[in-house]
Amino acid sequence: MSQSEIISHQSKMHAPLFVLSGPSGVGKTTVVEEAIRAVRYPLRRAITATTRPPRPGEVDGRDYHFWSVERFEDALGRGEMLEHAVVFGRDYYGTPRAEVDPFRTAGVGVILVIDVQGAAQVRARYPDDHRSIFLLVPSLAELERRLRARGTEDEAKLARRLDTAGRELARAGEFADQVTNDTVPNAVRELTRIINDEFQARGYEPCSTS
Ligand code: 5GP
């Protein structure tokens, strides 16, 4: 088999894996959900697991798998997690393999919306088999404004999230692509373009639009 035949053969085995990181409050979920509707290929967001409590309105199995610490540690012990991290110094967050591998094998692309520590683990595990994107915020002042507007954190938690955000922004250069969420439509357009390009580069045919 020639090099290009091998690459083409391998790319047909797994639909693409995307990793999107960015500071808490930058709008990752909104941008990703809209991009999933806009892309011309089958794509889903992996529902990740966390030990933090649900926020009002969050639903188990839709927003996250809300697990106890015991359950999370059991899953880790059984090797069921693709990556995991302790985020904001207190809660476990991680991606169950079952949210990723079976879908990719079935031809459905998967996007992980995870923190920079998790993204680094995916990079180490799948160096040539994912596309990483960092969602930037126009400024830290704007991020603070968005986090306050969301109103889900008390002052101490807000301060911790802003502190983490500063350190995360410094690592944006580790990602293959950077997208600035200045406005949601702009960020969705750019993310959609990146995702469509990746599928196309792997030889996938776009879904027909009706
Ligand atoms: P939040 O508590 O605001 O829902 O999420 C906090 C941070 O954890 C966000 O940056 C989010 O992207 C990240 N996160 C969510 N799920 C995972 C995961 O499975 N693994 C890792 N490493 N980070 C995650």
GROMACS .gro file of C-alpha atoms and ligand atoms in nm:
model
  234
    1MET     CA    1   0.000   0.000   0.000
    2SER     CA    2   0.130   0.348  -0.082
    3GLN     CA    3   0.159   0.612   0.190
    4SER     CA    4  -0.149   0.795   0.060
    5GLU     CA    5  -0.350   0.470   0.043
    6ILE     CA    6  -0.257   0.391   0.403
    7ILE     CA    7  -0.362   0.738   0.518
    8SER     CA    8  -0.687   0.714   0.322
    9HIS     CA    9  -0.757   0.366   0.463
   10GLN     CA   10  -0.689   0.477   0.822
   11SER     CA   11  -0.900   0.787   0.791
   12LYS     CA   12  -1.199   0.575   0.693
   13MET     CA   13  -1.168   0.373   1.013
   14HIS     CA   14  -1.247   0.660   1.250
   15ALA     CA   15  -1.449   0.974   1.210
   16PRO     CA   16  -1.253   1.279   1.331
   17LEU     CA   17  -1.198   1.374   1.693
   18PHE     CA   18  -1.205   1.743   1.787
   19VAL     CA   19  -1.091   1.893   2.114
   20LEU     CA   20  -1.212   2.238   2.209
   21SER     CA   21  -1.079   2.420   2.513
   22GLY     CA   22  -1.110   2.772   2.642
   23PRO     CA   23  -1.164   2.951   2.970
   24SER     CA   24  -1.477   2.892   3.172
   25GLY     CA   25  -1.739   3.147   3.065
   26VAL     CA   26  -1.601   3.203   2.714
   27GLY     CA   27  -1.914   3.043   2.564
   28LYS     CA   28  -1.779   2.704   2.458
   29THR     CA   29  -2.107   2.516   2.496
   30THR     CA   30  -2.313   2.768   2.298
   31VAL     CA   31  -2.061   2.790   2.015
   32VAL     CA   32  -2.018   2.411   1.995
   33GLU     CA   33  -2.393   2.336   1.999
   34GLU     CA   34  -2.452   2.586   1.716
   35ALA     CA   35  -2.156   2.458   1.515
   36ILE     CA   36  -2.284   2.099   1.546
   37ARG     CA   37  -2.611   2.213   1.386
   38ALA     CA   38  -2.425   2.400   1.111
   39VAL     CA   39  -2.165   2.142   1.002
   40ARG     CA   40  -2.242   1.922   0.702
   41TYR     CA   41  -2.118   1.600   0.863
   42PRO     CA   42  -2.239   1.377   1.149
   43LEU     CA   43  -2.092   1.515   1.470
   44ARG     CA   44  -2.176   1.492   1.839
   45ARG     CA   45  -2.047   1.650   2.159
   46ALA     CA   46  -1.923   1.391   2.407
   47ILE     CA   47  -2.116   1.406   2.733
   48THR     CA   48  -1.839   1.412   2.989
   49ALA     CA   49  -1.849   1.314   3.355
   50THR     CA   50  -1.800   1.539   3.657
   51THR     CA   51  -1.820   1.515   4.034
   52ARG     CA   52  -1.936   1.876   4.069
   53PRO     CA   53  -2.304   1.919   4.156
   54PRO     CA   54  -2.549   2.009   3.877
   55ARG     CA   55  -2.635   2.376   3.832
   56PRO     CA   56  -3.002   2.468   3.823
   57GLY     CA   57  -3.143   2.347   3.491
   58GLU     CA   58  -2.861   2.102   3.419
   59VAL     CA   59  -2.975   1.749   3.341
   60ASP     CA   60  -2.785   1.427   3.412
   61GLY     CA   61  -2.689   1.257   3.085
   62ARG     CA   62  -2.757   1.569   2.877
   63ASP     CA   63  -2.520   1.830   3.020
   64TYR     CA   64  -2.288   1.593   3.205
   65HIS     CA   65  -2.289   1.253   3.365
   66PHE     CA   66  -2.304   1.369   3.726
   67TRP     CA   67  -2.108   1.103   3.915
   68SER     CA   68  -2.007   1.054   4.277
   69VAL     CA   69  -1.634   1.059   4.356
   70GLU     CA   70  -1.651   0.680   4.418
   71ARG     CA   71  -1.806   0.614   4.080
   72PHE     CA   72  -1.552   0.837   3.907
   73GLU     CA   73  -1.259   0.669   4.079
   74ASP     CA   74  -1.399   0.324   3.992
   75ALA     CA   75  -1.420   0.424   3.625
   76LEU     CA   76  -1.061   0.551   3.641
   77GLY     CA   77  -0.946   0.227   3.801
   78ARG     CA   78  -1.111   0.023   3.526
   79GLY     CA   79  -0.938   0.230   3.256
   80GLU     CA   80  -1.269   0.357   3.123
   81MET     CA   81  -1.166   0.723   3.094
   82LEU     CA   82  -1.002   0.867   2.785
   83GLU     CA   83  -0.869   1.160   2.987
   84HIS     CA   84  -0.946   1.324   3.317
   85ALA     CA   85  -0.844   1.621   3.526
   86VAL     CA   86  -0.912   1.791   3.855
   87VAL     CA   87  -1.044   2.131   3.748
   88PHE     CA   88  -1.043   2.440   3.972
   89GLY     CA   89  -0.855   2.237   4.230
   90ARG     CA   90  -1.159   2.048   4.352
   91ASP     CA   91  -1.377   1.848   4.116
   92TYR     CA   92  -1.303   1.560   3.883
   93TYR     CA   93  -1.395   1.602   3.517
   94GLY     CA   94  -1.331   1.336   3.253
   95THR     CA   95  -1.431   1.180   2.922
   96PRO     CA   96  -1.565   0.822   2.930
   97ARG     CA   97  -1.428   0.623   2.637
   98ALA     CA   98  -1.782   0.501   2.571
   99GLU     CA   99  -1.871   0.859   2.472
  100VAL     CA  100  -1.609   0.862   2.198
  101ASP     CA  101  -1.479   0.538   2.050
  102PRO     CA  102  -1.805   0.365   1.944
  103PHE     CA  103  -1.927   0.680   1.768
  104ARG     CA  104  -1.604   0.739   1.577
  105THR     CA  105  -1.601   0.377   1.466
  106ALA     CA  106  -1.957   0.422   1.341
  107GLY     CA  107  -1.854   0.725   1.134
  108VAL     CA  108  -1.978   0.997   1.370
  109GLY     CA  109  -1.725   1.268   1.457
  110VAL     CA  110  -1.690   1.358   1.824
  111ILE     CA  111  -1.605   1.691   1.984
  112LEU     CA  112  -1.468   1.707   2.337
  113VAL     CA  113  -1.524   2.031   2.526
  114ILE     CA  114  -1.261   1.995   2.795
  115ASP     CA  115  -1.000   2.191   2.988
  116VAL     CA  116  -0.635   2.241   2.885
  117GLN     CA  117  -0.509   1.958   3.109
  118GLY     CA  118  -0.744   1.711   2.939
  119ALA     CA  119  -0.652   1.849   2.596
  120ALA     CA  120  -0.283   1.784   2.673
  121GLN     CA  121  -0.364   1.420   2.759
  122VAL     CA  122  -0.553   1.373   2.432
  123ARG     CA  123  -0.259   1.529   2.246
  124ALA     CA  124  -0.020   1.282   2.407
  125ARG     CA  125  -0.250   0.986   2.339
  126TYR     CA  126  -0.359   1.069   1.983
  127PRO     CA  127  -0.082   1.295   1.851
  128ASP     CA  128  -0.187   1.271   1.485
  129ASP     CA  129  -0.549   1.180   1.527
  130HIS     CA  130  -0.734   1.487   1.647
  131ARG     CA  131  -0.783   1.853   1.569
  132SER     CA  132  -0.747   2.090   1.863
  133ILE     CA  133  -0.911   2.430   1.885
  134PHE     CA  134  -0.882   2.697   2.152
  135LEU     CA  135  -1.170   2.940   2.198
  136LEU     CA  136  -1.034   3.280   2.298
  137VAL     CA  137  -1.217   3.559   2.471
  138PRO     CA  138  -1.149   3.918   2.351
  139SER     CA  139  -1.014   4.014   2.700
  140LEU     CA  140  -1.010   3.896   3.062
  141ALA     CA  141  -1.232   4.193   3.153
  142GLU     CA  142  -1.490   4.069   2.901
  143LEU     CA  143  -1.463   3.718   3.043
  144GLU     CA  144  -1.532   3.848   3.395
  145ARG     CA  145  -1.834   4.036   3.261
  146ARG     CA  146  -1.970   3.717   3.097
  147LEU     CA  147  -1.912   3.505   3.406
  148ARG     CA  148  -2.089   3.762   3.626
  149ALA     CA  149  -2.378   3.780   3.379
  150ARG     CA  150  -2.413   3.402   3.397
  151GLY     CA  151  -2.449   3.439   3.774
  152THR     CA  152  -2.376   3.075   3.855
  153GLU     CA  153  -2.072   3.128   4.080
  154ASP     CA  154  -2.018   3.301   4.413
  155GLU     CA  155  -1.724   3.547   4.448
  156ALA     CA  156  -1.473   3.284   4.563
  157LYS     CA  157  -1.556   3.047   4.278
  158LEU     CA  158  -1.555   3.336   4.030
  159ALA     CA  159  -1.208   3.440   4.146
  160ARG     CA  160  -1.084   3.081   4.107
  161ARG     CA  161  -1.230   3.058   3.755
  162LEU     CA  162  -1.070   3.390   3.652
  163ASP     CA  163  -0.735   3.284   3.792
  164THR     CA  164  -0.755   2.953   3.601
  165ALA     CA  165  -0.865   3.143   3.287
  166GLY     CA  166  -0.548   3.356   3.291
  167ARG     CA  167  -0.332   3.042   3.304
  168GLU     CA  168  -0.539   2.866   3.036
  169LEU     CA  169  -0.516   3.162   2.796
  170ALA     CA  170  -0.138   3.143   2.820
  171ARG     CA  171  -0.160   2.791   2.668
  172ALA     CA  172  -0.372   2.883   2.364
  173GLY     CA  173  -0.064   2.840   2.141
  174GLU     CA  174  -0.056   2.464   2.216
  175PHE     CA  175  -0.371   2.424   2.004
  176ALA     CA  176  -0.371   2.383   1.625
  177ASP     CA  177  -0.637   2.654   1.579
  178GLN     CA  178  -0.745   2.957   1.778
  179VAL     CA  179  -1.092   3.107   1.738
  180THR     CA  180  -1.194   3.432   1.910
  181ASN     CA  181  -1.546   3.442   2.047
  182ASP     CA  182  -1.600   3.814   1.985
  183THR     CA  183  -1.953   3.742   1.866
  184VAL     CA  184  -2.122   3.402   1.869
  185PRO     CA  185  -2.205   3.404   1.492
  186ASN     CA  186  -1.840   3.479   1.403
  187ALA     CA  187  -1.706   3.208   1.632
  188VAL     CA  188  -1.963   2.953   1.508
  189ARG     CA  189  -1.877   3.033   1.146
  190GLU     CA  190  -1.504   2.987   1.206
  191LEU     CA  191  -1.544   2.667   1.410
  192THR     CA  192  -1.783   2.524   1.149
  193ARG     CA  193  -1.528   2.594   0.877
  194ILE     CA  194  -1.251   2.415   1.069
  195ILE     CA  195  -1.471   2.111   1.133
  196ASN     CA  196  -1.597   2.089   0.773
  197ASP     CA  197  -1.236   2.117   0.650
  198GLU     CA  198  -1.121   1.831   0.874
  199PHE     CA  199  -1.397   1.594   0.755
  200GLN     CA  200  -1.329   1.690   0.396
  201ALA     CA  201  -0.956   1.632   0.437
  202ARG     CA  202  -1.036   1.277   0.555
  203GLY     CA  203  -1.240   1.207   0.247
  204TYR     CA  204  -1.588   1.228   0.401
  205GLU     CA  205  -1.876   1.328   0.177
  206PRO     CA  206  -2.100   1.607   0.315
  207CYS     CA  207  -2.455   1.510   0.417
  208SER     CA  208  -2.709   1.627   0.164
  209THR     CA  209  -2.917   1.922   0.284
  210SER     CA  210  -3.288   1.909   0.225
  2115GP     P1  211  -1.805   2.376   3.417
  2115GP     O1  212  -1.796   2.340   3.563
  2115GP     O2  213  -1.811   2.525   3.397
  2115GP     O3  214  -1.917   2.301   3.346
  2115GP     O4  215  -1.671   2.324   3.346
  2115GP     C1  216  -1.548   2.361   3.398
  2115GP     C2  217  -1.436   2.327   3.302
  2115GP     O5  218  -1.421   2.184   3.294
  2115GP     C3  219  -1.460   2.374   3.160
  2115GP     O6  220  -1.338   2.433   3.111
  2115GP     C4  221  -1.490   2.248   3.086
  2115GP     O7  222  -1.454   2.257   2.950
  2115GP     C5  223  -1.404   2.148   3.159
  2115GP     N1  224  -1.449   2.010   3.138
  2115GP     C6  225  -1.574   1.963   3.118
  2115GP     N2  226  -1.574   1.831   3.100
  2115GP     C7  227  -1.445   1.793   3.104
  2115GP     C8  228  -1.379   1.667   3.088
  2115GP     O8  229  -1.439   1.563   3.065
  2115GP     N3  230  -1.243   1.666   3.100
  2115GP     C9  231  -1.171   1.779   3.125
  2115GP     N4  232  -1.038   1.767   3.132
  2115GP     N5  233  -1.230   1.898   3.139
  2115GP    C10  234  -1.364   1.906   3.129
   0.00000   0.00000   0.00000
